[in-house]
PDB file of C-alpha atoms and ligand atoms in Angstrom:
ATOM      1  CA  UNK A   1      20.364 -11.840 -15.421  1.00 69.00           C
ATOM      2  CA  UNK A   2      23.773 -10.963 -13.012  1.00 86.00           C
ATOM      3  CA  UNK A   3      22.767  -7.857 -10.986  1.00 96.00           C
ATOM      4  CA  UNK A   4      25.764  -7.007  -8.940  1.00 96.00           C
ATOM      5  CA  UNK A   5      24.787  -6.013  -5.286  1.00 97.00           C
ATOM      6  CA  UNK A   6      25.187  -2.724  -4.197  1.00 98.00           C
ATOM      7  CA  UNK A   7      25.057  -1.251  -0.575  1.00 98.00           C
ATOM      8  CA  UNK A   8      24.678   2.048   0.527  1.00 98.00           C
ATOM      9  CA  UNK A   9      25.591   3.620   3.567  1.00 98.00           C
ATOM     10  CA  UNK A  10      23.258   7.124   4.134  1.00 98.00           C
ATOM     11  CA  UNK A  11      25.214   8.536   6.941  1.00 98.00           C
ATOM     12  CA  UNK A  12      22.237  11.126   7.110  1.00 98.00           C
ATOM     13  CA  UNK A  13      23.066  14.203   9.381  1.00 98.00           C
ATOM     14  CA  UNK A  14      25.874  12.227  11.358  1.00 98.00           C
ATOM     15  CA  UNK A  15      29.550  12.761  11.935  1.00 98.00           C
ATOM     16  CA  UNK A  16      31.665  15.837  11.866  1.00 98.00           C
ATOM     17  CA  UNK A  17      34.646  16.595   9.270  1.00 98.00           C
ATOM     18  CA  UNK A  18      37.054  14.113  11.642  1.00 98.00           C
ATOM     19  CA  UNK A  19      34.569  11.579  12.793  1.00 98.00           C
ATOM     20  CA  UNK A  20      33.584  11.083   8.936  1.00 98.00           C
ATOM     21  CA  UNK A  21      37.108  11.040   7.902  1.00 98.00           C
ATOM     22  CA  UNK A  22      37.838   8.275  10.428  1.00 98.00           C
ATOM     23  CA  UNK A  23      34.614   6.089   8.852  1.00 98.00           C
ATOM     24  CA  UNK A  24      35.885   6.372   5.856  1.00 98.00           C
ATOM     25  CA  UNK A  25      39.528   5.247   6.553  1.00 98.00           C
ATOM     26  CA  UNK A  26      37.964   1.992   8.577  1.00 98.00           C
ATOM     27  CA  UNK A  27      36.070   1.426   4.978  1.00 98.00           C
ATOM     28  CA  UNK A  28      38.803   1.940   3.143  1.00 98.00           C
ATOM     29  CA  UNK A  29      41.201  -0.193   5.032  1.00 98.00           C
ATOM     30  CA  UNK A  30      38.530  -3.036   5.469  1.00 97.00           C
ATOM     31  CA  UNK A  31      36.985  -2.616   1.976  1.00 97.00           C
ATOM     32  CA  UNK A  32      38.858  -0.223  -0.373  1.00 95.00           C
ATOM     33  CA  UNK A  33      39.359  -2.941  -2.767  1.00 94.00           C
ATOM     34  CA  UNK A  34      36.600  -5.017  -2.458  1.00 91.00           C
ATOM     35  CA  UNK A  35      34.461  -5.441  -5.940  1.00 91.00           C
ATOM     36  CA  UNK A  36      32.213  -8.450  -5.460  1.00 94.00           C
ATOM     37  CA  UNK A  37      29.749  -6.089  -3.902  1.00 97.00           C
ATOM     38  CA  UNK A  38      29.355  -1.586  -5.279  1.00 97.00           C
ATOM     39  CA  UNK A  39      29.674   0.174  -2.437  1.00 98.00           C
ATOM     40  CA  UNK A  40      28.820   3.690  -2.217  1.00 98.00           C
ATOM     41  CA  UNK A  41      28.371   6.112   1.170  1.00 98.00           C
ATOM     42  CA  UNK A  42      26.385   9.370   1.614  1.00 98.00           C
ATOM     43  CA  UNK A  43      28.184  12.184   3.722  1.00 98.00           C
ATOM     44  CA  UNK A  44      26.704  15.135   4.392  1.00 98.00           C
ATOM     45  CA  UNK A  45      27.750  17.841   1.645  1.00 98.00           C
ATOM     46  CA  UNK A  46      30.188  19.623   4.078  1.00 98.00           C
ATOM     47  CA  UNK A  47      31.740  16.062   3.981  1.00 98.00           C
ATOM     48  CA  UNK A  48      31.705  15.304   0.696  1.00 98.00           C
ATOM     49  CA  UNK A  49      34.987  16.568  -0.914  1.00 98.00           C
ATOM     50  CA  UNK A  50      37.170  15.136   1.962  1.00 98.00           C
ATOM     51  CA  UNK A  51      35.355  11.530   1.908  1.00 98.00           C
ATOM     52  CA  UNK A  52      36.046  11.381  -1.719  1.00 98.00           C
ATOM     53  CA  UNK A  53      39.382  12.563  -1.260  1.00 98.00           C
ATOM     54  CA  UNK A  54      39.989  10.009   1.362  1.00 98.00           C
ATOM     55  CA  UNK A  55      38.315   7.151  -0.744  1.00 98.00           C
ATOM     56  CA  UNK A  56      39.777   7.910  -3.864  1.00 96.00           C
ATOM     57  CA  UNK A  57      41.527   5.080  -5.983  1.00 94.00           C
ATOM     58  CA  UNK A  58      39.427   2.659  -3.782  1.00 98.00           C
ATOM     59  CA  UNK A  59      36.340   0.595  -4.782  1.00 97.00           C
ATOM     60  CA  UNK A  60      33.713   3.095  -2.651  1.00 98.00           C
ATOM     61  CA  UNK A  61      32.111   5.371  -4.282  1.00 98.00           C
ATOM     62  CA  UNK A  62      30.780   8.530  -2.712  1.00 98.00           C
ATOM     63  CA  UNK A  63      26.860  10.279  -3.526  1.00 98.00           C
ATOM     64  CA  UNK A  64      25.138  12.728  -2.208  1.00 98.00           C
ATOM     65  CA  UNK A  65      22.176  12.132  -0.265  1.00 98.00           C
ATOM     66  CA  UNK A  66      19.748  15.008  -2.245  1.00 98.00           C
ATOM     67  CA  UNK A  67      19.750  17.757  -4.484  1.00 98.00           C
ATOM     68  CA  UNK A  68      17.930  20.979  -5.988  1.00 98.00           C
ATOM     69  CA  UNK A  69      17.186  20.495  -9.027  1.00 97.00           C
ATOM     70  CA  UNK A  70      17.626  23.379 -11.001  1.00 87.00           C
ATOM     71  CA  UNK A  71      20.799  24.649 -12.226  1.00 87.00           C
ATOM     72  CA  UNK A  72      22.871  27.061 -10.753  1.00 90.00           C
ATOM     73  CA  UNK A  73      21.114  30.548  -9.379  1.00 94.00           C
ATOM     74  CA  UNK A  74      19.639  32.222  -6.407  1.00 96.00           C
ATOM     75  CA  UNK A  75      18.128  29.150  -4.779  1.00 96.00           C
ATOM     76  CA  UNK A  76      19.792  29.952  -1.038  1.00 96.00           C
ATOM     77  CA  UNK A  77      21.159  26.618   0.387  1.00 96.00           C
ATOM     78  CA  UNK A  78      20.600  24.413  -2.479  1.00 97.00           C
ATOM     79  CA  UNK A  79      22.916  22.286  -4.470  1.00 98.00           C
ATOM     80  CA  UNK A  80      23.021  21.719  -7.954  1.00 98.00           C
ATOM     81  CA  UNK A  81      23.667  17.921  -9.715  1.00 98.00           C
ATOM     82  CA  UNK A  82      26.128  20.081 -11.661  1.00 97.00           C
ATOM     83  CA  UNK A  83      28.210  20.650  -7.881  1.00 98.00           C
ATOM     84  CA  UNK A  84      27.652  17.485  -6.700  1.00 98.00           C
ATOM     85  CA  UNK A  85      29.808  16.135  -9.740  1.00 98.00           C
ATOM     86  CA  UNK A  86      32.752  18.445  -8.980  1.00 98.00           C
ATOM     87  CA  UNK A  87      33.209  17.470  -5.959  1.00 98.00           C
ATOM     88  CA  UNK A  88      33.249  13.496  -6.738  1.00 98.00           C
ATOM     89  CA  UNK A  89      30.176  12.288  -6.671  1.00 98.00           C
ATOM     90  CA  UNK A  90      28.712   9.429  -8.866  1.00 98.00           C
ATOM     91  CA  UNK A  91      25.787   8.905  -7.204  1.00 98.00           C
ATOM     92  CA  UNK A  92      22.591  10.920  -5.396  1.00 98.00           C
ATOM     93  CA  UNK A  93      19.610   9.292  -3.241  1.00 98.00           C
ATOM     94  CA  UNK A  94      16.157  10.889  -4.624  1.00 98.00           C
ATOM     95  CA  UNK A  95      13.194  10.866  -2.565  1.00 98.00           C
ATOM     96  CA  UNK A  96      14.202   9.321   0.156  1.00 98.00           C
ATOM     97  CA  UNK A  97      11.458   9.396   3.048  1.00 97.00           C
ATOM     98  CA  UNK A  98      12.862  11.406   5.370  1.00 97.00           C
ATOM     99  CA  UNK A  99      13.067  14.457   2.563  1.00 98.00           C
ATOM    100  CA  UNK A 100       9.517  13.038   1.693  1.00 97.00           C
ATOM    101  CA  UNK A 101       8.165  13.792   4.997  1.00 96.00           C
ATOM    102  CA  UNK A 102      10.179  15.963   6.698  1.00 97.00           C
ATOM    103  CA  UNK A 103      10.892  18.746   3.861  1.00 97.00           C
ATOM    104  CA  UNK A 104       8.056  17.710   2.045  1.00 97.00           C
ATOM    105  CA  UNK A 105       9.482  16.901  -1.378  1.00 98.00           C
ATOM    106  CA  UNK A 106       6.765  15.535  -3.340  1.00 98.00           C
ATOM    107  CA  UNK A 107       6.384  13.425  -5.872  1.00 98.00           C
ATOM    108  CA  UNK A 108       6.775  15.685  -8.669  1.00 98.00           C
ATOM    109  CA  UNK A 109       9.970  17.044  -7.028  1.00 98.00           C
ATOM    110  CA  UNK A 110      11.074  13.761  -7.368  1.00 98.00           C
ATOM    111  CA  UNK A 111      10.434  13.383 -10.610  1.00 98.00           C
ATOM    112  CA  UNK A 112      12.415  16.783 -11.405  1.00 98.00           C
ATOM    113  CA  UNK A 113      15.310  15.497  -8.553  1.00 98.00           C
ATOM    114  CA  UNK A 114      15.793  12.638 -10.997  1.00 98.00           C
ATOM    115  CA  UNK A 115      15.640  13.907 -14.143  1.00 97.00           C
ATOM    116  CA  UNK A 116      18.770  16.479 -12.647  1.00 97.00           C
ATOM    117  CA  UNK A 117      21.159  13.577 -11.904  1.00 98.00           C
ATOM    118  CA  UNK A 118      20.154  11.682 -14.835  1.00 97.00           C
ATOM    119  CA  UNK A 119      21.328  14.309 -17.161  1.00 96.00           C
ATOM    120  CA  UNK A 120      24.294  15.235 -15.155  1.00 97.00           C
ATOM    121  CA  UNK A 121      25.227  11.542 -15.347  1.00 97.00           C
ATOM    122  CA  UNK A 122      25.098  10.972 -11.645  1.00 98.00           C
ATOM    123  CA  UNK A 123      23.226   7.449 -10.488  1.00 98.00           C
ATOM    124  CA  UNK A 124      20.260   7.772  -9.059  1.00 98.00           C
ATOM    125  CA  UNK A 125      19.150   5.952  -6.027  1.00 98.00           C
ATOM    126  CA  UNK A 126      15.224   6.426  -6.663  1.00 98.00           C
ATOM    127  CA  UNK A 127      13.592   5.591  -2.712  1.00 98.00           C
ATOM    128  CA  UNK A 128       9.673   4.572  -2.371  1.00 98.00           C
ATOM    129  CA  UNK A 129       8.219   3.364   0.134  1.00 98.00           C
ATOM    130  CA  UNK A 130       4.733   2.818   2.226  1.00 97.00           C
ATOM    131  CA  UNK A 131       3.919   4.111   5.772  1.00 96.00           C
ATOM    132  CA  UNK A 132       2.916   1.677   8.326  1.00 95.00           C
ATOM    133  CA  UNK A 133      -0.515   3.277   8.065  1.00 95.00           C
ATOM    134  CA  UNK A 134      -0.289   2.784   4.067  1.00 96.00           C
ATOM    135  CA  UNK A 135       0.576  -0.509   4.816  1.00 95.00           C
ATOM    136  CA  UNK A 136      -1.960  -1.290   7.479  1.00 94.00           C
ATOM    137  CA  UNK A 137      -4.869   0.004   4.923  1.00 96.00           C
ATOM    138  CA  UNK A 138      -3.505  -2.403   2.384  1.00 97.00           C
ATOM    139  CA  UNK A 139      -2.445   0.597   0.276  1.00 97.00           C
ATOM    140  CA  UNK A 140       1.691  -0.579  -0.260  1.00 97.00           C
ATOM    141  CA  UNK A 141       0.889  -1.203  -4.127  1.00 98.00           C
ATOM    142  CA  UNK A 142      -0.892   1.928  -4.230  1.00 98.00           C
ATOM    143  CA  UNK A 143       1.292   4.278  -3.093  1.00 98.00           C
ATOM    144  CA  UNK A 144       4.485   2.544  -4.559  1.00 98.00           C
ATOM    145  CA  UNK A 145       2.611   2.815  -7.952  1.00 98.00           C
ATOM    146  CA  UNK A 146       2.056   6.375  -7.815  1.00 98.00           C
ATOM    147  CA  UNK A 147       5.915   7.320  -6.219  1.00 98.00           C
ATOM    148  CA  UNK A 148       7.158   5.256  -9.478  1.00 98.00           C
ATOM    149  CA  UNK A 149       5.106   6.016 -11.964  1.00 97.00           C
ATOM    150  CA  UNK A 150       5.285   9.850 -11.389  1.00 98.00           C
ATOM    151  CA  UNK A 151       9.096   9.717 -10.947  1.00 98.00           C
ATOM    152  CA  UNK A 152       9.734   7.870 -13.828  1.00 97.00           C
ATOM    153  CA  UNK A 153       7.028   9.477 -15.991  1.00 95.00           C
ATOM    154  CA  UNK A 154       8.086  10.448 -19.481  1.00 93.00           C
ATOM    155  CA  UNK A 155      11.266   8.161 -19.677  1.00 95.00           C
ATOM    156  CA  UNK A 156      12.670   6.074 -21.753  1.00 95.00           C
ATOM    157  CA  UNK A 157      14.372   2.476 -20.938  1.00 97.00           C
ATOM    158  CA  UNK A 158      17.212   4.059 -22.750  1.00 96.00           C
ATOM    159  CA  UNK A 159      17.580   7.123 -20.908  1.00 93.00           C
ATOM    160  CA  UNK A 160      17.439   4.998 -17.382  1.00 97.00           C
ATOM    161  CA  UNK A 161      20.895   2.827 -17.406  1.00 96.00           C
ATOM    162  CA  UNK A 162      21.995   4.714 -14.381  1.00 97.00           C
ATOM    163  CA  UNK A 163      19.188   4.514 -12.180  1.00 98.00           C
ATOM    164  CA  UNK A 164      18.724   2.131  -8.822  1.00 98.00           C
ATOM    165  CA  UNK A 165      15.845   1.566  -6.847  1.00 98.00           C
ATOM    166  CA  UNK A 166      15.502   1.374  -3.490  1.00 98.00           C
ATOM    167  CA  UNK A 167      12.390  -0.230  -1.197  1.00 98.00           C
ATOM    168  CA  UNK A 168      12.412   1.158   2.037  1.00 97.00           C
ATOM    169  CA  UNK A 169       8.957   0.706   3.708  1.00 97.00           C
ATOM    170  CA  UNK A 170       8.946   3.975   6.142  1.00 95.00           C
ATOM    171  CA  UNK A 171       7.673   1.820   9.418  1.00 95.00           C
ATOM    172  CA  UNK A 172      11.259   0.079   9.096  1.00 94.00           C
ATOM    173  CA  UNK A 173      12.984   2.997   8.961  1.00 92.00           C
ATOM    174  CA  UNK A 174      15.768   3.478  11.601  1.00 89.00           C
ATOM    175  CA  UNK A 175      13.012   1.344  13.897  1.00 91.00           C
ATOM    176  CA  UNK A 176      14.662  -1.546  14.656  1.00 88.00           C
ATOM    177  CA  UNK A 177      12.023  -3.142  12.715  1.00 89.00           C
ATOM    178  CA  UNK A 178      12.340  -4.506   9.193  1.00 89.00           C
ATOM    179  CA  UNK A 179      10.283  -6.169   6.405  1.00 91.00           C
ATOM    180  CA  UNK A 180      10.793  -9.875   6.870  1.00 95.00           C
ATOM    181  CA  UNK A 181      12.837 -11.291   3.572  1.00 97.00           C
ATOM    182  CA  UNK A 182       9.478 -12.437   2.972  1.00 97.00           C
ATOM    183  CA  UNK A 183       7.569  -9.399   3.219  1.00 96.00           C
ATOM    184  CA  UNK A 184      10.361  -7.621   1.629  1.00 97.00           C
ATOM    185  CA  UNK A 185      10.987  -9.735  -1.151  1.00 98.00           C
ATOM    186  CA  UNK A 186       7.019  -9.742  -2.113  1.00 98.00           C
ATOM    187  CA  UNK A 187       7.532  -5.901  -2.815  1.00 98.00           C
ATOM    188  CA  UNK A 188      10.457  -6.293  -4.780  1.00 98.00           C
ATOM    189  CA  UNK A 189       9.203  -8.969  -6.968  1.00 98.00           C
ATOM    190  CA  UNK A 190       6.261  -6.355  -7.635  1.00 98.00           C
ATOM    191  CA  UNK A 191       8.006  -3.595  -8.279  1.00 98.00           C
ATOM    192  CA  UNK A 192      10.536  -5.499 -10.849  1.00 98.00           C
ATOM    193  CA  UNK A 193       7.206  -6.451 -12.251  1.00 98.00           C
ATOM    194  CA  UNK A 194       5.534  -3.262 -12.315  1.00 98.00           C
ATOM    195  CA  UNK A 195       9.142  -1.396 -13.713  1.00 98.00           C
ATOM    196  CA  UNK A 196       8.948  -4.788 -16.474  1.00 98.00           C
ATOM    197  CA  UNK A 197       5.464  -3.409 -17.177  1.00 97.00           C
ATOM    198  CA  UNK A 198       6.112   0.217 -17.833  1.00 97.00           C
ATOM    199  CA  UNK A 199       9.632  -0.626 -19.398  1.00 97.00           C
ATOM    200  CA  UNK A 200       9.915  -4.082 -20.504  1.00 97.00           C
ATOM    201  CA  UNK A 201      10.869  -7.605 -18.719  1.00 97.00           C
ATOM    202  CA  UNK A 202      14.556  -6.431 -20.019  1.00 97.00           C
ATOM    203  CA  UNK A 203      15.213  -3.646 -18.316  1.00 97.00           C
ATOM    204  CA  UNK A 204      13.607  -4.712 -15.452  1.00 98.00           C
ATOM    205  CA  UNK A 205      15.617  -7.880 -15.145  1.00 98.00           C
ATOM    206  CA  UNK A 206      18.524  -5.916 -15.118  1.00 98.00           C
ATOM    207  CA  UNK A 207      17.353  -3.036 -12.971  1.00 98.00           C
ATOM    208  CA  UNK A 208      18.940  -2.613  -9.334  1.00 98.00           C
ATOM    209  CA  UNK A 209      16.599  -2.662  -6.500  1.00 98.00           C
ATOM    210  CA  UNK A 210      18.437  -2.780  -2.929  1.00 98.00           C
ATOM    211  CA  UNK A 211      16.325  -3.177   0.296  1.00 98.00           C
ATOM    212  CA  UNK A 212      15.867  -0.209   3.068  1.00 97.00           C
ATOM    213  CA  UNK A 213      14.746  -0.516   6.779  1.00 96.00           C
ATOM    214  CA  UNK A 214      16.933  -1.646   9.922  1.00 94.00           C
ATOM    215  CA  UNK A 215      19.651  -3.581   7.935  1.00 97.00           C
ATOM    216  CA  UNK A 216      22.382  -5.165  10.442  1.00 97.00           C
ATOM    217  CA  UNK A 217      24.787  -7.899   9.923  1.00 96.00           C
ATOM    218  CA  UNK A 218      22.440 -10.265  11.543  1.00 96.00           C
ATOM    219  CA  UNK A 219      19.057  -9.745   9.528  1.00 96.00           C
ATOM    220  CA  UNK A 220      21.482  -8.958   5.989  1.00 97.00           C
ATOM    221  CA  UNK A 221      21.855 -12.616   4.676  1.00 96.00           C
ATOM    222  CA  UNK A 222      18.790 -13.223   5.161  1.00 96.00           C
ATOM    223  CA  UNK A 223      17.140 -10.527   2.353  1.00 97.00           C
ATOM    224  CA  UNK A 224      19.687 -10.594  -0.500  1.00 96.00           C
ATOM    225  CA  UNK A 225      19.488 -14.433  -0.501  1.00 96.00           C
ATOM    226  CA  UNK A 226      15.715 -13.489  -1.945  1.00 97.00           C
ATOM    227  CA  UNK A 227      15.541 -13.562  -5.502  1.00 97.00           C
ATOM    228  CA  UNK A 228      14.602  -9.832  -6.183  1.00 98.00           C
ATOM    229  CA  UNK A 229      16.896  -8.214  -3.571  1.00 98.00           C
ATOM    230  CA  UNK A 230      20.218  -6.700  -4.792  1.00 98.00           C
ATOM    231  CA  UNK A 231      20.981  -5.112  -1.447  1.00 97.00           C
ATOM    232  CA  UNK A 232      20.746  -2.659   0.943  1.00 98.00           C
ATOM    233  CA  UNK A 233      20.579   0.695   1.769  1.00 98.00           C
ATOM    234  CA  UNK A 234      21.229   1.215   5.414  1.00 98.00           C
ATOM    235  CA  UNK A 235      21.280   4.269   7.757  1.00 97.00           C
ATOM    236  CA  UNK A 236      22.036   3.552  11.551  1.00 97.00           C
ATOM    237  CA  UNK A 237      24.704   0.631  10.941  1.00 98.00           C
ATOM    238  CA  UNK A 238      26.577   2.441   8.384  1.00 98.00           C
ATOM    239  CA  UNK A 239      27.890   4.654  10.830  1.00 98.00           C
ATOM    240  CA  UNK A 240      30.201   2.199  12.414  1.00 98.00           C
ATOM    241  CA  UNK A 241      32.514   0.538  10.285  1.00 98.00           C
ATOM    242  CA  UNK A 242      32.095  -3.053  11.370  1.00 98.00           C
ATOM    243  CA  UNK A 243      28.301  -3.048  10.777  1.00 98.00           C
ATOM    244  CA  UNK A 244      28.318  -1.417   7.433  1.00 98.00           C
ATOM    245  CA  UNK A 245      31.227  -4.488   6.166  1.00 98.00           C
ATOM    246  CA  UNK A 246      29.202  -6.714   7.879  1.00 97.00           C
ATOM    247  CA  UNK A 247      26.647  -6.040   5.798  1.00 98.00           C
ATOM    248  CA  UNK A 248      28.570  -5.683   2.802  1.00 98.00           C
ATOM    249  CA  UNK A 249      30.153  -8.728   3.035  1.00 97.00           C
ATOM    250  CA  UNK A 250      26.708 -10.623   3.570  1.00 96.00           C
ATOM    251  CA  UNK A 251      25.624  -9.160   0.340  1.00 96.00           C
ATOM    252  CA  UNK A 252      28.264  -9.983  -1.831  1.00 91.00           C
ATOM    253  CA  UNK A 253      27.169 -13.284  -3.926  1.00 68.00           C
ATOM    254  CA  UNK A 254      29.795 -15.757  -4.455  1.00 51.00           C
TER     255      UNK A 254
HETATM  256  C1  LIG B 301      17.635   4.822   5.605  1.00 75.39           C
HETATM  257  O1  LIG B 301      17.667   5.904   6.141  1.00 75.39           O
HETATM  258  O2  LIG B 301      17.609   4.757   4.378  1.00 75.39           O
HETATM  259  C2  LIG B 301      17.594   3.644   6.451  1.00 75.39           C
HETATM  260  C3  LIG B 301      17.295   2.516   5.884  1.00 75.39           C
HETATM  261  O3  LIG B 301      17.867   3.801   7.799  1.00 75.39           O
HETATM  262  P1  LIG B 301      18.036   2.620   8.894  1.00 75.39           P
HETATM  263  O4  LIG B 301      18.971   1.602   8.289  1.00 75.39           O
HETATM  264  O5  LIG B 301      18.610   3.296  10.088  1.00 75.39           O
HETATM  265  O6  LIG B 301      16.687   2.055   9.113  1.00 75.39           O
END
């Protein structure tokens, strides 16, 4: 089955209102029209509105890189799915580690994270991932069958067209350390396996799952040339311009 790559850029809690608008004219220019490969990137909300505004009309797509999942209401500093759409969005990252560990969004807030941008109709990028400790304790399957199976608890195949996975083992996080394509694509070939099991080989053979942890021009080739890989998600070398289309244009197949 054709999965078209897609790349994400998490620009995290980087960049003011000019240094974000100046990333995304270098994307534009280099890669506004460039469709072999989706590519979306994750201001901060201040940034949101004026990114999308800049990359309107192009091929880049702008998300969000959380939300609150309840509707709108006296939840001080939160944003709503509902918002995120107004202001351009098509896409949100849920559960990413560093909300995991550092706000301490569990798994069942997840789980409720995702089922607000599914039914706003945003695409979800759904993050898992094992600690190097997990990892060390030979745990990886273990904990990435818990943070999927309570996510995606209660769905349907049919209610999950939108969604995209993304493996981003925590000890490769903005480490300068990543998976091997090896090591990386062992995990993906699980998890397609594991998503086949709880879904069916159908949607799982269709299913999205990008690759998170130190991705640089260099090291890019090297994982989406694995069978299971569909691209990256990448934090540190999204925030200069050459690096992130470096990247992009090593995952773009053929
Ligand atoms: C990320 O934050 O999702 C990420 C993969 O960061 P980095 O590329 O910096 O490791």
């Amino acid at each position: 089955m054709t999965r078209i790559p897609i790349v994400g850029g998490n620009w995290k809690k980087h960049l003011d209102l000019q240094g974000g608008l100046g990333l995304a004219s270098g994307l534009r220019n280099r890669i506004g029209s460039h469709r072999a490969t989706q590519v979306v990137v994750y201001p901060p909300y201040p940034l949101l509105h004026p990114v999308f505004a800049k990359l309107r009309d192009s091929a880049i797509r702008v998300g969000a890189q959380d939300l609150h999942p309840g509707p709108e209401g006296a939840y001080t500093g939160a944003v709503s799915a509902k918002m995120l759409r107004s202001v351009g969005c098509t896409s949100v990252l849920v559960g990413h580690s560093e909300r995991r560990s550092v706000f301490g969004d569990s798994d069942h807030l997840v789980a409720e994270k995702l089922s607000a941008a599914l039914d706003a109709g945003l695409d979800p990028v759904l993050c898992v991932g094992e600690t190097l400790d997990e990892r060390q304790a030979s745990r990886t399957f273990e904990v990435l069958a818990r943070q999927l199976e309570v996510a995606l608890s209660g769905r349907r195949a049919a209610d999950l067209g939108r969604l995209v996975l993304a493996y981003e083992p925590v000890w490769a996080i903005g480490t300068g350390v990543t998976a091997t394509p090896e090591q990386a694509q062992e995990v993906h070939a699980w998890i397609r396996g594991r998503i086949g099991s709880l879904f069916g080989p159908a949607f799982a053979g269709g299913l999205r799952i990008q690759y998170g942890g130190s991705v640089k021009p260099g090291n890019a080739a090297g994982l989406i040339t694995q069978a299971d890989i569909d691209g990256a998600l990448v934090g540190g070398a999204s925030l200069d311009a050459a690096s992130f289309v470096g990247i992009v244009h090593a995952c773009s197949r053929g």
